[in-house]
Amino acid sequence: MKRELIVDCRSGGMRAAVLEDGELVELHMEGGEPDRQTETLYYGRIQAVRPSVHAAFVEIGQELNAFLPLEDGVKLKSGDMLIVQGVAKQTTQSKGLRVSTRINLTGRALVLIPGETGVHISKKVKNPETRARLAAIGRAICPPDCAIIIRTASENVSAEQLQAEAEMLLKSWQETNQRAKGMVKPGVLTKPEPLSLRLTRDLAGNLERVVINDGDEFDALCQAQKDGRLPLQTHIEYADEQKTLLFDAFNLETPIDKALKKRVWLPCGGYLIFDFAEALTVIDVNSGKMVTGKSMEETALRVNLEAVKELACQLRLRDVGGIVIVDLIDMEKDKNRQAVLAALKDAVKNDRMPVKIEGITRLGLLEMTRKRKGEQLRRALRTTCGVCSGSGELLCEEEIARRALRQARRMALAGQRGPFVICLAEKAAKVLAAMPQPENCPPVYALASGGYREKFSVIQPGEGEIPEQAAALQTNK
């Protein structure tokens, strides 16, 4: 598999696309707020401890307090100062950053965890001899009062290089503690490396090429490679964008737009529908235009096989996390259900985030979970609609007209004198004008005035001041 990293620094921030065999599989973005990133260390103050949710809220210098789950046996009280680190869930409009007191200092080949003990080997290192060799090296280089995780990228790294990285990470932690002692209020303690460096570090094991369009970032990557923080086999290129924008050269804008759509088409003519709730993501598989199968079972199998392959790509690209429910097309044969599960397991094997597949229920629902590290793509690139408030639905014209008429009747019952002119959107105004004039109510007129579809207002212009364009409601003859 050929893996490449394409980094665009000239679009109002930094965008980094991970390609596998030329296909976009991950998109990472970094704007002007590095203090919201994961891996950032904060010097925080406990604002409140909530035993009912087994958590504390920590002031870290942001608008919203951070959420700190409490571990068993850990006792904190309001006013305590401590060092915390941002973890997987980033801030949204209503929730603060999730943080942890378990600090992870990440290098190319190692992760240092201060305050713990032990040597842990990445599960992706499969060879027993390699695991034993790395475990022995880890025990020899692990600093006191620290644990280390030996990453997959360490398989071809010498013991001397691993020791040098462990010493570098320990020095960084000591400097961080020293800096915290000089801080008098909560705030950012240590910012992570730029996105380009973090990704090249995390992908270093099998990253063939990096293409970047910023000179300073290019120089920083080359320097990191000289310092041994990036493997020499990774080719780093500078793109001057003389003729074509970097992302356009790799045709990346189209799959990015596709990852924002609710409906995703499959090659066979079927499609996926993505729906997002607060606690889970629901994906509906539909046969659509697929009508070429010899039987319903064969059609269902083919569509489902294509569906799980595509949804695995979409979950990774959209960075969807949490519970995922997939409503597959019903299949009667157990061997076909097992074939779909096997296809899904194969499709998610390259996902760098943990994915757990629970299986298919009797109702044909495929249950799975996925951990995410950053912000979902849809949250990063989209905002809630100001008209429908994110529901995707609006009141019909008939209901808007009925509500407007009821408001005029309420005003009449309250003793207000008419006539009443109801200003509302054009289609709703036509519906209202066709309604009968209410009994025991001053004359009501409908006036098309534009504006938001669901908005309306009732005015009292007085006799002789009714606008010419206003239409009187129908009177009973």
Coordinates of C-alpha atoms in Angstrom, one line a residue:
M1 CA 0.0 0.0 0.0
K2 CA 1.3 3.4 -1.0
R3 CA 0.7 6.1 1.6
E4 CA 1.1 9.8 1.0
L5 CA 0.5 13.0 2.9
I6 CA -0.6 16.1 1.1
V7 CA -0.4 19.3 3.2
D8 CA -2.1 22.6 2.1
C9 CA -1.0 25.6 4.2
R10 CA -2.4 28.3 1.9
S11 CA -6.1 28.0 2.5
G12 CA -6.6 30.0 5.7
G13 CA -5.1 27.3 8.0
M14 CA -3.6 23.9 7.4
R15 CA -5.3 21.0 5.7
A16 CA -3.6 17.6 5.5
A17 CA -4.9 14.8 3.4
V18 CA -3.8 11.2 3.9
L19 CA -3.9 9.1 0.7
E20 CA -3.7 5.3 0.4
D21 CA -3.0 4.1 -3.1
G22 CA -4.2 7.5 -4.4
E23 CA -7.5 7.5 -2.5
L24 CA -8.4 10.1 0.2
V25 CA -8.8 8.2 3.5
E26 CA -8.2 10.9 6.2
L27 CA -8.5 14.7 6.3
H28 CA -7.0 16.7 9.1
M29 CA -7.4 20.4 9.7
E30 CA -5.9 23.0 11.9
G31 CA -7.0 26.6 12.1
G32 CA -5.9 29.5 14.3
E33 CA -6.8 27.9 17.6
P34 CA -4.1 25.5 18.5
D35 CA -5.1 25.5 22.2
R36 CA -8.2 23.4 21.2
Q37 CA -6.1 20.6 19.9
T38 CA -5.7 17.2 21.4
E39 CA -2.2 16.5 22.9
T40 CA -2.1 20.1 24.3
L41 CA -1.1 20.3 28.0
Y42 CA -3.0 22.7 30.2
Y43 CA -2.4 24.1 33.7
G44 CA -5.9 23.9 35.2
R45 CA -7.8 24.7 38.3
I46 CA -10.6 22.5 39.6
Q47 CA -13.8 24.5 39.6
A48 CA -16.2 21.9 40.8
V49 CA -16.3 18.2 41.6
R50 CA -19.5 16.3 40.7
P51 CA -19.6 12.9 42.4
S52 CA -23.0 12.2 40.7
V53 CA -21.2 11.9 37.3
H54 CA -17.8 10.9 38.7
A55 CA -16.2 13.8 37.1
A56 CA -14.7 17.3 37.8
F57 CA -14.9 20.5 35.8
V58 CA -11.6 22.2 35.2
E59 CA -10.8 25.8 34.3
I60 CA -8.1 25.8 31.6
G61 CA -8.3 29.3 30.2
Q62 CA -11.0 28.6 27.6
E63 CA -14.6 29.9 27.4
L64 CA -16.0 26.5 28.6
N65 CA -14.6 24.5 31.5
A66 CA -13.0 21.2 30.6
F67 CA -14.6 17.8 31.6
L68 CA -12.3 15.6 33.6
P69 CA -13.5 12.0 34.3
L70 CA -12.3 10.9 37.8
E71 CA -10.4 7.7 38.3
D72 CA -11.2 5.5 41.3
G73 CA -9.2 6.5 44.3
V74 CA -8.3 10.0 43.0
K75 CA -9.4 12.7 45.4
L76 CA -9.7 16.3 44.1
K77 CA -11.3 19.4 45.6
S78 CA -12.2 22.8 44.2
G79 CA -9.2 25.1 43.8
D80 CA -6.7 22.3 43.2
M81 CA -4.2 23.1 40.5
L82 CA -3.0 20.3 38.2
I83 CA -1.7 19.5 34.7
V84 CA -4.2 17.9 32.3
Q85 CA -4.1 17.0 28.6
G86 CA -6.7 17.3 25.9
V87 CA -8.0 13.9 24.7
A88 CA -10.2 12.6 21.9
K89 CA -13.3 14.8 22.1
Q90 CA -12.8 18.4 21.1
T91 CA -15.0 21.3 22.2
T92 CA -18.4 21.8 20.5
Q93 CA -20.8 24.7 21.0
S94 CA -22.1 23.3 24.2
K95 CA -19.5 21.0 25.6
G96 CA -16.0 21.7 26.9
L97 CA -12.9 19.8 26.0
R98 CA -12.5 16.4 27.6
V99 CA -9.2 16.2 29.4
S100 CA -7.2 13.6 31.4
T101 CA -4.6 13.6 34.1
R102 CA -2.9 10.7 32.3
I103 CA -0.3 12.6 30.3
N104 CA 0.9 11.0 27.0
L105 CA 4.1 12.5 25.5
T106 CA 4.3 11.2 22.0
G107 CA 7.4 10.7 20.0
R108 CA 8.1 8.9 16.7
A109 CA 8.8 5.5 18.3
L110 CA 7.8 5.9 21.9
V111 CA 5.0 7.3 24.1
L112 CA 6.1 8.4 27.6
I113 CA 3.5 8.3 30.4
P114 CA 4.7 10.1 33.6
G115 CA 3.4 8.8 36.9
E116 CA 2.8 5.2 35.8
T117 CA 5.1 2.2 35.4
G118 CA 5.5 -0.6 32.9
V119 CA 6.5 -1.2 29.3
H120 CA 3.8 -1.8 26.7
I121 CA 4.2 -2.9 23.1
S122 CA 1.9 -1.8 20.3
K123 CA -0.6 -4.6 19.4
K124 CA 0.3 -4.0 15.8
V125 CA 3.8 -5.5 16.4
K126 CA 2.9 -9.1 15.7
N127 CA 6.3 -10.9 15.5
P128 CA 7.0 -12.6 18.9
E129 CA 10.8 -12.2 18.6
T130 CA 10.4 -8.5 17.8
R131 CA 8.1 -8.0 20.7
A132 CA 10.5 -9.7 23.1
R133 CA 13.4 -7.6 21.8
L134 CA 11.5 -4.4 22.1
A135 CA 10.3 -5.3 25.6
A136 CA 13.9 -5.9 26.8
I137 CA 15.0 -2.6 25.3
G138 CA 12.0 -0.9 26.9
R139 CA 12.8 -2.2 30.4
A140 CA 16.4 -0.9 30.0
I141 CA 15.5 2.6 28.8
C142 CA 12.3 3.3 30.8
P143 CA 12.8 6.3 33.1
P144 CA 11.9 6.0 36.8
D145 CA 8.3 6.7 37.7
C146 CA 7.3 6.5 34.1
A147 CA 5.7 4.0 31.7
I148 CA 6.4 3.8 28.0
I149 CA 4.5 2.5 25.0
I150 CA 6.7 1.2 22.2
R151 CA 5.0 2.1 19.0
T152 CA 4.8 0.2 15.7
A153 CA 7.4 2.6 14.1
S154 CA 10.0 1.3 16.5
E155 CA 10.3 -2.1 14.8
N156 CA 13.4 -1.0 12.8
V157 CA 14.8 1.5 15.3
S158 CA 18.0 0.8 17.2
A159 CA 18.2 0.6 21.0
E160 CA 20.3 3.7 21.0
Q161 CA 17.7 5.7 19.1
L162 CA 15.0 4.5 21.4
Q163 CA 17.0 5.5 24.4
A164 CA 17.7 9.0 22.9
E165 CA 14.0 9.5 22.3
A166 CA 13.1 8.4 25.8
E167 CA 15.6 10.9 27.3
M168 CA 14.2 13.6 25.0
L169 CA 10.6 13.0 26.1
L170 CA 11.6 12.9 29.8
K171 CA 13.4 16.2 29.4
S172 CA 10.3 17.7 27.8
W173 CA 8.2 16.6 30.7
Q174 CA 10.7 18.0 33.3
E175 CA 10.6 21.4 31.4
T176 CA 6.8 21.3 31.4
N177 CA 6.7 20.8 35.2
Q178 CA 9.1 23.7 35.6
R179 CA 7.0 25.9 33.4
A180 CA 3.8 25.0 35.4
K181 CA 5.5 26.2 38.6
G182 CA 5.8 29.7 37.2
M183 CA 2.1 30.0 36.1
V184 CA -0.3 31.8 38.3
K185 CA -3.5 31.2 36.4
P186 CA -5.0 28.4 34.2
G187 CA -4.0 28.3 30.6
V188 CA -2.1 26.5 27.8
L189 CA 1.1 25.0 29.1
T190 CA 2.6 23.2 26.1
K191 CA 1.2 23.3 22.6
P192 CA 1.7 20.3 20.3
E193 CA 3.8 20.3 17.2
P194 CA 2.3 21.7 14.0
L195 CA -0.1 19.3 12.3
S196 CA 2.3 18.5 9.5
L197 CA 4.9 17.3 11.9
R198 CA 2.5 15.3 14.1
L199 CA 1.1 13.5 11.1
T200 CA 4.4 12.6 9.6
R201 CA 5.5 11.4 13.0
D202 CA 2.4 9.2 13.4
L203 CA 2.5 7.9 9.8
A204 CA 6.3 7.5 9.7
G205 CA 6.2 3.7 9.6
N206 CA 5.0 3.5 6.0
L207 CA 4.8 7.0 4.7
E208 CA 6.3 7.2 1.2
R209 CA 5.9 10.8 0.3
V210 CA 5.0 14.2 1.8
V211 CA 3.9 17.1 -0.5
I212 CA 3.6 20.5 1.1
N213 CA 3.1 24.0 -0.3
D214 CA 4.7 26.2 2.4
G215 CA 8.4 26.9 2.4
D216 CA 8.8 27.3 6.2
E217 CA 6.9 24.0 6.9
F218 CA 8.9 22.3 4.2
D219 CA 12.1 23.4 5.9
A220 CA 10.8 22.2 9.3
L221 CA 10.0 18.8 7.9
C222 CA 13.4 18.5 6.3
Q223 CA 15.1 19.5 9.6
A224 CA 13.0 16.9 11.5
Q225 CA 14.2 14.3 9.0
K226 CA 17.9 15.4 9.6
D227 CA 17.3 15.2 13.3
G228 CA 16.1 11.6 13.0
R229 CA 12.5 12.4 13.9
L230 CA 11.3 11.3 10.5
P231 CA 12.6 8.3 8.5
L232 CA 15.0 9.0 5.7
Q233 CA 13.0 6.9 3.2
T234 CA 10.1 9.4 3.3
H235 CA 10.4 11.7 0.3
I236 CA 9.5 15.3 1.1
E237 CA 8.5 17.6 -1.8
Y238 CA 7.7 21.3 -2.1
A239 CA 4.7 22.3 -4.3
D240 CA 5.0 25.8 -5.7
E241 CA 1.4 25.8 -7.1
Q242 CA 2.5 27.8 -10.2
K243 CA -0.3 26.2 -12.3
T244 CA -2.6 24.3 -10.1
L245 CA -3.7 24.4 -6.4
L246 CA -2.2 21.5 -4.4
F247 CA -5.5 19.8 -3.5
D248 CA -6.8 20.3 -7.1
A249 CA -3.7 18.5 -8.4
F250 CA -4.6 15.4 -6.4
N251 CA -8.4 15.8 -7.1
L252 CA -9.2 16.0 -3.4
E253 CA -12.0 18.5 -3.3
T254 CA -14.5 16.1 -4.8
P255 CA -14.2 13.3 -2.2
I256 CA -14.2 16.0 0.6
D257 CA -17.6 17.3 -0.7
K258 CA -18.8 13.7 -1.0
A259 CA -17.9 13.2 2.7
L260 CA -20.3 16.0 3.7
K261 CA -23.3 14.7 1.9
K262 CA -26.2 12.8 3.6
R263 CA -26.5 10.4 0.6
V264 CA -23.5 8.5 -0.8
W265 CA -24.0 6.4 -3.9
L266 CA -22.5 2.9 -4.4
P267 CA -21.1 1.6 -7.7
C268 CA -23.9 -1.0 -8.0
G269 CA -26.6 1.7 -7.9
G270 CA -27.4 1.4 -4.2
Y271 CA -26.7 4.2 -1.7
L272 CA -26.1 5.0 2.0
I273 CA -28.0 7.5 4.1
F274 CA -26.1 9.1 7.0
D275 CA -28.1 10.4 10.0
F276 CA -26.4 11.8 13.1
A277 CA -27.8 11.8 16.6
E278 CA -26.3 13.1 19.8
A279 CA -25.2 9.7 21.0
L280 CA -24.9 7.6 17.8
T281 CA -24.7 7.5 14.0
V282 CA -27.2 5.6 11.9
I283 CA -26.4 4.5 8.4
D284 CA -29.3 3.2 6.2
V285 CA -28.4 0.9 3.3
N286 CA -30.7 1.1 0.3
S287 CA -30.7 -0.9 -3.0
G288 CA -31.6 2.2 -5.0
K289 CA -31.1 1.5 -8.7
M290 CA -29.7 -2.0 -8.2
V291 CA -32.0 -4.4 -10.0
T292 CA -29.6 -6.8 -11.8
G293 CA -29.5 -9.6 -9.2
K294 CA -30.9 -13.1 -9.9
S295 CA -32.7 -13.0 -6.5
M296 CA -33.5 -10.7 -3.6
E297 CA -30.9 -12.5 -1.6
E298 CA -28.2 -12.0 -4.2
T299 CA -29.1 -8.3 -4.6
A300 CA -29.0 -7.8 -0.9
L301 CA -25.6 -9.5 -0.6
R302 CA -24.0 -7.4 -3.4
V303 CA -25.4 -4.1 -2.1
N304 CA -24.4 -4.9 1.5
L305 CA -20.9 -5.9 0.5
E306 CA -20.3 -2.6 -1.3
A307 CA -22.0 -0.7 1.5
V308 CA -19.7 -2.0 4.3
K309 CA -16.6 -1.2 2.2
E310 CA -17.8 2.4 1.5
L311 CA -19.1 3.1 5.0
A312 CA -15.7 2.0 6.4
C313 CA -14.1 4.6 4.2
Q314 CA -16.7 7.2 5.1
L315 CA -16.4 6.7 8.8
R316 CA -12.7 7.2 8.7
L317 CA -12.8 10.2 6.4
R318 CA -15.6 11.8 8.3
D319 CA -13.9 10.9 11.6
V320 CA -17.1 9.5 13.0
G321 CA -16.8 8.2 16.6
G322 CA -19.0 6.4 19.1
I323 CA -21.8 4.0 18.4
V324 CA -22.6 3.3 14.8
I325 CA -25.8 1.4 13.7
V326 CA -26.0 0.2 10.1
D327 CA -29.4 -0.9 8.8
L328 CA -28.4 -3.5 6.2
I329 CA -30.7 -4.9 3.6
D330 CA -32.2 -8.1 5.0
M331 CA -30.4 -11.3 4.2
E332 CA -31.9 -14.7 5.1
K333 CA -28.7 -16.9 4.8
D334 CA -26.3 -16.9 7.7
K335 CA -23.3 -17.4 5.4
N336 CA -24.1 -14.1 3.6
R337 CA -24.3 -12.3 6.9
Q338 CA -20.9 -13.7 7.8
A339 CA -19.5 -12.7 4.4
V340 CA -20.6 -9.1 5.1
L341 CA -19.0 -9.1 8.5
A342 CA -15.8 -10.4 7.1
A343 CA -15.8 -7.7 4.4
L344 CA -16.3 -5.0 7.0
K345 CA -13.5 -6.4 9.1
D346 CA -11.2 -6.3 6.1
A347 CA -12.3 -2.8 5.2
V348 CA -11.5 -1.3 8.6
K349 CA -8.1 -3.0 9.1
N350 CA -6.2 0.1 7.8
D351 CA -8.2 2.5 10.1
R352 CA -5.7 4.0 12.6
M353 CA -8.5 4.4 15.2
P354 CA -9.8 1.4 17.1
V355 CA -12.9 -0.1 15.6
K356 CA -15.0 -2.8 17.3
I357 CA -17.6 -4.8 15.3
E358 CA -20.3 -6.3 17.5
G359 CA -22.1 -8.2 14.9
I360 CA -25.5 -8.3 13.1
T361 CA -28.7 -8.5 15.2
R362 CA -31.8 -10.5 14.4
L363 CA -33.4 -7.4 12.9
G364 CA -30.5 -7.0 10.4
L365 CA -28.8 -4.1 12.3
L366 CA -25.0 -4.1 12.2
E367 CA -23.6 -2.7 15.5
M368 CA -20.1 -1.3 15.8
T369 CA -18.1 1.4 17.6
R370 CA -15.3 3.6 16.5
K371 CA -13.0 5.9 18.5
R372 CA -12.2 9.3 17.0
K373 CA -9.4 11.6 17.9
G374 CA -10.4 15.0 16.5
E375 CA -13.5 16.9 15.4
Q376 CA -16.0 15.3 13.0
L377 CA -15.6 16.6 9.5
R378 CA -19.2 17.8 9.3
R379 CA -18.8 19.9 12.5
A380 CA -15.5 21.3 11.3
L381 CA -16.8 22.4 7.9
R382 CA -20.5 23.0 8.5
T383 CA -22.7 25.0 10.8
T384 CA -26.3 24.6 12.0
C385 CA -28.9 26.0 9.6
G386 CA -30.3 29.3 10.9
V387 CA -33.7 28.6 9.4
C388 CA -34.4 25.0 10.4
S389 CA -32.0 24.9 13.4
G390 CA -30.4 21.7 12.1
S391 CA -33.6 19.6 11.9
G392 CA -33.7 19.7 8.1
E393 CA -37.4 20.3 8.1
L394 CA -39.6 23.4 8.0
L395 CA -43.3 23.9 8.7
C396 CA -45.5 23.5 5.7
E397 CA -47.3 26.6 4.2
E398 CA -50.7 25.4 5.5
E399 CA -49.5 25.2 9.1
I400 CA -47.8 28.6 8.9
A401 CA -51.0 30.1 7.6
R402 CA -53.1 28.4 10.3
R403 CA -50.7 29.6 13.1
A404 CA -50.8 33.2 11.7
L405 CA -54.6 33.1 11.7
R406 CA -54.8 31.8 15.2
Q407 CA -52.5 34.6 16.4
A408 CA -54.9 37.2 14.8
R409 CA -57.8 35.5 16.6
R410 CA -56.0 35.6 19.9
M411 CA -55.4 39.4 19.4
A412 CA -59.2 39.9 18.7
L413 CA -60.2 37.9 21.8
A414 CA -57.8 40.1 23.8
G415 CA -59.8 43.1 22.8
Q416 CA -57.4 44.5 20.1
R417 CA -59.2 46.3 17.3
G418 CA -58.7 45.3 13.7
P419 CA -58.4 45.1 10.8
F420 CA -55.4 42.7 11.0
V421 CA -52.8 42.4 8.2
I422 CA -50.7 39.3 8.5
C423 CA -47.3 39.6 6.8
L424 CA -45.8 36.3 5.8
A425 CA -43.9 34.5 3.0
E426 CA -45.5 34.4 -0.5
K427 CA -46.7 30.8 -0.6
A428 CA -48.1 30.9 2.9
A429 CA -49.8 34.2 2.1
K430 CA -51.6 32.6 -0.8
V431 CA -52.8 29.7 1.4
L432 CA -53.9 32.2 4.1
A433 CA -55.8 34.3 1.5
A434 CA -57.8 31.2 0.5
M435 CA -59.0 30.6 4.1
P436 CA -62.4 31.7 5.3
Q437 CA -62.7 34.9 7.4
P438 CA -63.2 33.8 11.1
E439 CA -66.5 34.6 12.7
N440 CA -66.5 37.3 15.5
C441 CA -63.2 38.6 14.3
P442 CA -62.2 41.9 12.7
P443 CA -61.3 41.6 8.9
V444 CA -58.1 39.7 8.3
Y445 CA -55.8 40.3 5.3
A446 CA -52.8 38.3 3.9
L447 CA -49.8 40.2 2.7
A448 CA -46.8 38.5 1.0
S449 CA -43.8 40.2 2.4
G450 CA -40.9 37.8 1.8
G451 CA -38.5 36.9 4.6
Y452 CA -38.0 33.6 6.3
R453 CA -40.5 31.0 5.4
E454 CA -41.7 30.3 9.0
K455 CA -41.8 33.9 10.1
F456 CA -45.0 36.0 10.2
S457 CA -46.2 39.2 11.9
V458 CA -49.6 40.6 12.6
I459 CA -50.0 44.4 12.2
Q460 CA -53.0 46.8 12.8
P461 CA -52.8 49.5 10.1
G462 CA -56.3 50.9 10.8
E463 CA -59.2 51.5 8.4
G464 CA -58.2 53.0 5.1
E465 CA -54.5 52.2 5.6
I466 CA -54.5 48.6 4.4
P467 CA -51.8 48.0 1.7
E468 CA -53.1 47.6 -1.8
Q469 CA -51.3 44.2 -2.2
A470 CA -53.1 42.7 0.9
A471 CA -55.7 40.1 0.1
A472 CA -58.8 39.8 2.2
L473 CA -59.7 36.3 3.5
Q474 CA -62.7 34.6 1.9
T475 CA -66.1 35.7 3.4
N476 CA -69.0 33.3 3.7
K477 CA -71.9 34.3 1.3

